[in-house]
Amino acid sequence: MQITSFKQYEEDYKKSIENPEQFWGEVAQNFQWRKPWFKVLSWNFNEPNIKWFEGAKLNITENCLDRHLEKNGDKPAIIWEPNNPEEESVTLTYKMLHERVCRFANILKRNGAKKGDRICIYMPMVPELAIAVLACARIGAVHSVIFGGFSAKSIADRINDSRCKLVITADGAYRGNKQIPLKDVIDDALIGCPTVEKCIVLTHIRTPVSMLKGRDVWWEDEVKHVNDICEAEEMDAEDMLFILYTSGSTGKPKGVVHTCGGYMVYAGYTFSNVFNYQPGEVYFCTADIGWITGHSYIVYGPLSQGATSVLFEGIPTYPSPSRFWDIVEKHKVNTLYTAPTAIRSLMSFGDEPLKEKDLSTIRVLGSVGEPINEEAWHWFDEKIGHGKAPIVDTWWQTETGGIMISPIATVTPTKPSYATLPLPGIQPVLVDENGNEIEGNGVSGNLCIKFPWPGMLRTTYGDHERCKQTYFSAYENLYFTGDGCLRDEDGYYRITGRVDDVLNVSGHRIGTAEVENAINMHAGVVESAVVGYPHDVKGQGIYAFVIYPEMHGEAELSKKDILQTVTRVIGAIAKPDKILFVSGLPKTRSGKIMRRILRKIAEGDTSNLGDTSTLLDPAVVEEIMDAAQKL
Ligand code: WTA
């Protein structure tokens, strides 16, 4: 299943387009199924209705764990690197991981979980997080992992949307020199979550927490009551595997649904190929399991291929900006997969943190989550890869389940700031505003995909119509990604960023409407408009224009209040970088905010604001421009 030459890539690509069912049927043979499929694919993009490997039965954990036991049981599956480098790292072999997953699966059952139940996971980056995820999959429960940076309200909304029955959390998390009281946050969230019956709590930072009688149990206590035998639940290929909430252009995040069979095949296939993973190598993805990158490329992709996956609890700059390089040296990392925002941040510390670090084990580098600028690309290439490690700039989304457009390490060419070529099975098209396909090279447009792939989302939880409207209605018979894209003279793809109202802040997806809703919850705020602007480290920063007529006291204090409100409503990741108080917003006569103008002002480029004559009150633009200059 591994592509080893450019010629083979071309052949596989051709075959995958001419005969997708045969192509994916063959790829799927590399996985373990309890029962084969009777049909590889049935689909239509109108409803949408997408089924891969229909009739097949499997359990993804048998592919990620059981099937490796005989030959590779003593091979490290997970190497855990704690936040504090003084603490010991932990290695779990496939045997150990299998045993712990089975034990925890039995704990889930003991606490009433069964196939189909939704389970919310809110945990630090510790091995138990991967164990919890896999244990859900083992018993056929649907996990919904929520990133540790989200607030109680965000958690409650997500728990209620999918009616979770159980929550798995920890007393707290370490993040650099900070401690985050996860259980406290969960306690606040659960006040408004009537469907949750049980909460399993892992001891991690040993901070005191309150345990609610009848609802809360300790992970450590529960372990004493179970054994390590847990037969995997037989799942249909199209049974739900997980829900992952992500932001869109409306205020409410949606639960992207992935299913067992197709997701497994796609995550495994893309992992093996894009990173050109070789047996015995150590692979380190710096993402958090709270995001799709962690799901597909820390847990399911690598483990399905019997790889060794490093799971890092901390942050790149703690205790110093050498941390990533220390980890590379310590664990002899061969592949490093990280985000442009981390690269830019580390780059800003200069060469000092790299001194005397042995990075010679690095063979492949990867980037994900946002466009990587050329400067960061070259720094990564020269300083970290020493010009010898191909950089795979991987473009994909929560909705795509796995990497879509990317170089294949050591096989296909790389090009700074380009995601380059589509992987086999992926048929990208560029369309203009009217939905007409733009053919040829040296063109740009909105990026769509015209044929299904196994890892694609099947629905948005509890609201299929929303899935249809968001992804399949903008252009007929196409999946719309929300990204703008350039295809250069050589046919290489370069993603230029979102064309909808979604921001990408440090690689985190945040909807402008979500941030506006949060700001508007502040008592003094009448209205707000949020746009993105270029930010040196974060890629995009959040700029909020806020109408706050009766401000008492200093503006700085009101800003602080607003930031706190956003932190409470969404989480610290959505805090605006800049807040500008204004007396009005540029609106059309029909009341629509003209974001185009606000974006220009936020970027500091007011030379050409375009036509403002259609505005209700053109004078407001002058006023905002003046105020912005003083900010
Ligand atoms: C952006 C993350 C440019 C893009 C896996 C996409 C990228 C959104 C790249 C999805 C890349 C992701 N180059 N842009 N290599 N990778 N993006 O759902 O705008 O968190 O639509 O998935 O990130 O973000 P998500």
mmCIF file of N, CA, C and O in Angstrom, residues 284 286 312 315-318 320-326 336 338-354 376 379-380 383-384 536-537:
data_model
loop_
_atom_site.group_PDB
_atom_site.id
_atom_site.type_symbol
_atom_site.label_atom_id
_atom_site.label_comp_id
_atom_site.label_asym_id
_atom_site.label_seq_id
_atom_site.Cartn_x
_atom_site.Cartn_y
_atom_site.Cartn_z
ATOM 1 N N PHE A 284 6.491 11.849 15.652
ATOM 2 C CA PHE A 284 6.046 12.809 16.668
ATOM 3 C C PHE A 284 5.149 13.862 16.021
ATOM 4 O O PHE A 284 5.608 14.682 15.221
ATOM 5 N N THR A 286 2.815 17.012 16.996
ATOM 6 C CA THR A 286 2.719 17.893 18.164
ATOM 7 C C THR A 286 1.302 18.413 18.420
ATOM 8 O O THR A 286 1.082 19.220 19.303
ATOM 9 N N PHE A 312 2.882 14.298 23.421
ATOM 10 C CA PHE A 312 3.541 15.310 24.243
ATOM 11 C C PHE A 312 2.500 16.145 24.985
ATOM 12 O O PHE A 312 1.603 16.713 24.387
ATOM 13 N N ILE A 315 3.928 22.341 25.938
ATOM 14 C CA ILE A 315 3.910 23.345 24.876
ATOM 15 C C ILE A 315 5.340 23.578 24.362
ATOM 16 O O ILE A 315 6.309 23.282 25.063
ATOM 17 N N PRO A 316 5.476 24.111 23.136
ATOM 18 C CA PRO A 316 6.805 24.199 22.506
ATOM 19 C C PRO A 316 7.804 25.081 23.263
ATOM 20 O O PRO A 316 9.004 24.922 23.086
ATOM 21 N N THR A 317 7.314 25.985 24.103
ATOM 22 C CA THR A 317 8.216 26.963 24.716
ATOM 23 C C THR A 317 8.452 26.722 26.204
ATOM 24 O O THR A 317 8.992 27.584 26.898
ATOM 25 N N TYR A 318 8.055 25.557 26.704
ATOM 26 C CA TYR A 318 8.256 25.299 28.122
ATOM 27 C C TYR A 318 9.109 24.061 28.358
ATOM 28 O O TYR A 318 8.835 23.037 27.734
ATOM 29 N N SER A 320 11.677 25.875 27.914
ATOM 30 C CA SER A 320 12.424 26.813 27.066
ATOM 31 C C SER A 320 12.049 26.533 25.614
ATOM 32 O O SER A 320 11.484 25.482 25.302
ATOM 33 N N PRO A 321 12.390 27.447 24.724
ATOM 34 C CA PRO A 321 12.060 27.210 23.308
ATOM 35 C C PRO A 321 12.906 26.112 22.653
ATOM 36 O O PRO A 321 12.860 25.933 21.457
ATOM 37 N N SER A 322 13.646 25.361 23.469
ATOM 38 C CA SER A 322 14.380 24.196 22.945
ATOM 39 C C SER A 322 13.563 22.915 23.082
ATOM 40 O O SER A 322 14.014 21.843 22.684
ATOM 41 N N ARG A 323 12.395 23.026 23.674
ATOM 42 C CA ARG A 323 11.707 21.804 24.096
ATOM 43 C C ARG A 323 11.491 20.781 22.968
ATOM 44 O O ARG A 323 11.767 19.593 23.142
ATOM 45 N N PHE A 324 10.986 21.248 21.818
ATOM 46 C CA PHE A 324 10.770 20.296 20.713
ATOM 47 C C PHE A 324 12.080 19.592 20.353
ATOM 48 O O PHE A 324 12.120 18.394 20.109
ATOM 49 N N TRP A 325 13.158 20.379 20.326
ATOM 50 C CA TRP A 325 14.446 19.812 19.869
ATOM 51 C C TRP A 325 14.993 18.845 20.918
ATOM 52 O O TRP A 325 15.631 17.850 20.589
ATOM 53 N N ASP A 326 14.716 19.148 22.200
ATOM 54 C CA ASP A 326 15.093 18.210 23.261
ATOM 55 C C ASP A 326 14.348 16.887 23.101
ATOM 56 O O ASP A 326 14.908 15.806 23.296
ATOM 57 N N LEU A 336 8.722 14.662 12.317
ATOM 58 C CA LEU A 336 8.148 15.712 13.158
ATOM 59 C C LEU A 336 7.043 16.409 12.372
ATOM 60 O O LEU A 336 7.289 16.981 11.311
ATOM 61 N N THR A 338 4.165 19.240 12.674
ATOM 62 C CA THR A 338 3.753 20.335 13.548
ATOM 63 C C THR A 338 3.021 21.420 12.752
ATOM 64 O O THR A 338 2.679 21.220 11.581
ATOM 65 N N ALA A 339 2.772 22.556 13.404
ATOM 66 C CA ALA A 339 1.951 23.594 12.790
ATOM 67 C C ALA A 339 2.795 24.833 12.478
ATOM 68 O O ALA A 339 3.720 25.154 13.220
ATOM 69 N N PRO A 340 2.468 25.544 11.419
ATOM 70 C CA PRO A 340 3.206 26.763 11.077
ATOM 71 C C PRO A 340 3.295 27.744 12.241
ATOM 72 O O PRO A 340 4.323 28.392 12.422
ATOM 73 N N THR A 341 2.250 27.845 13.044
ATOM 74 C CA THR A 341 2.278 28.794 14.148
ATOM 75 C C THR A 341 3.382 28.432 15.144
ATOM 76 O O THR A 341 4.080 29.308 15.661
ATOM 77 N N ALA A 342 3.587 27.147 15.381
ATOM 78 C CA ALA A 342 4.666 26.710 16.272
ATOM 79 C C ALA A 342 6.015 27.006 15.633
ATOM 80 O O ALA A 342 6.946 27.483 16.297
ATOM 81 N N ILE A 343 6.109 26.752 14.345
ATOM 82 C CA ILE A 343 7.374 27.004 13.639
ATOM 83 C C ILE A 343 7.728 28.483 13.718
ATOM 84 O O ILE A 343 8.850 28.861 14.057
ATOM 85 N N ARG A 344 6.739 29.341 13.437
ATOM 86 C CA ARG A 344 7.003 30.791 13.469
ATOM 87 C C ARG A 344 7.378 31.268 14.862
ATOM 88 O O ARG A 344 8.259 32.102 15.048
ATOM 89 N N SER A 345 6.714 30.700 15.846
ATOM 90 C CA SER A 345 7.016 31.091 17.217
ATOM 91 C C SER A 345 8.447 30.680 17.589
ATOM 92 O O SER A 345 9.218 31.471 18.125
ATOM 93 N N LEU A 346 8.839 29.453 17.250
ATOM 94 C CA LEU A 346 10.182 28.986 17.603
ATOM 95 C C LEU A 346 11.267 29.714 16.806
ATOM 96 O O LEU A 346 12.358 29.985 17.308
ATOM 97 N N MET A 347 10.921 30.025 15.575
ATOM 98 C CA MET A 347 11.829 30.764 14.706
ATOM 99 C C MET A 347 12.208 32.111 15.325
ATOM 100 O O MET A 347 13.341 32.575 15.190
ATOM 101 N N SER A 348 11.253 32.708 16.039
ATOM 102 C CA SER A 348 11.481 34.054 16.574
ATOM 103 C C SER A 348 12.525 34.060 17.693
ATOM 104 O O SER A 348 13.010 35.116 18.077
ATOM 105 N N PHE A 349 12.885 32.883 18.200
ATOM 106 C CA PHE A 349 13.911 32.824 19.243
ATOM 107 C C PHE A 349 15.321 32.714 18.666
ATOM 108 O O PHE A 349 16.305 32.613 19.403
ATOM 109 N N GLY A 350 15.420 32.678 17.345
ATOM 110 C CA GLY A 350 16.734 32.613 16.709
ATOM 111 C C GLY A 350 17.363 31.234 16.811
ATOM 112 O O GLY A 350 16.677 30.244 17.079
ATOM 113 N N ASP A 351 18.691 31.167 16.614
ATOM 114 C CA ASP A 351 19.380 29.878 16.547
ATOM 115 C C ASP A 351 19.783 29.315 17.907
ATOM 116 O O ASP A 351 20.086 28.129 18.041
ATOM 117 N N GLU A 352 19.786 30.181 18.902
ATOM 118 C CA GLU A 352 20.270 29.780 20.220
ATOM 119 C C GLU A 352 19.644 28.462 20.747
ATOM 120 O O GLU A 352 20.365 27.558 21.163
ATOM 121 N N PRO A 353 18.302 28.355 20.709
ATOM 122 C CA PRO A 353 17.695 27.136 21.254
ATOM 123 C C PRO A 353 18.081 25.862 20.496
ATOM 124 O O PRO A 353 17.876 24.755 20.994
ATOM 125 N N LEU A 354 18.661 26.028 19.300
ATOM 126 C CA LEU A 354 19.011 24.857 18.492
ATOM 127 C C LEU A 354 20.439 24.381 18.737
ATOM 128 O O LEU A 354 20.829 23.294 18.309
ATOM 129 N N ALA A 376 8.933 30.696 6.975
ATOM 130 C CA ALA A 376 8.848 29.602 7.951
ATOM 131 C C ALA A 376 9.219 28.273 7.302
ATOM 132 O O ALA A 376 9.895 27.432 7.894
ATOM 133 N N TRP A 379 12.998 28.104 6.978
ATOM 134 C CA TRP A 379 13.625 27.932 8.290
ATOM 135 C C TRP A 379 13.498 26.479 8.753
ATOM 136 O O TRP A 379 14.459 25.850 9.200
ATOM 137 N N PHE A 380 12.301 25.945 8.589
ATOM 138 C CA PHE A 380 12.024 24.559 8.967
ATOM 139 C C PHE A 380 12.936 23.618 8.174
ATOM 140 O O PHE A 380 13.575 22.713 8.718
ATOM 141 N N LYS A 383 16.997 24.735 9.152
ATOM 142 C CA LYS A 383 17.446 24.593 10.539
ATOM 143 C C LYS A 383 17.053 23.258 11.165
ATOM 144 O O LYS A 383 17.766 22.725 12.010
ATOM 145 N N ILE A 384 15.904 22.745 10.782
ATOM 146 C CA ILE A 384 15.435 21.513 11.425
ATOM 147 C C ILE A 384 15.713 20.289 10.545
ATOM 148 O O ILE A 384 16.167 19.259 11.023
ATOM 149 N N ASP A 536 1.895 37.909 12.807
ATOM 150 C CA ASP A 536 3.204 37.306 12.542
ATOM 151 C C ASP A 536 3.354 35.880 13.038
ATOM 152 O O ASP A 536 3.988 35.051 12.395
ATOM 153 N N VAL A 537 2.848 35.582 14.210
ATOM 154 C CA VAL A 537 3.030 34.250 14.777
ATOM 155 C C VAL A 537 1.779 33.390 14.604
ATOM 156 O O VAL A 537 1.841 32.239 14.159
#
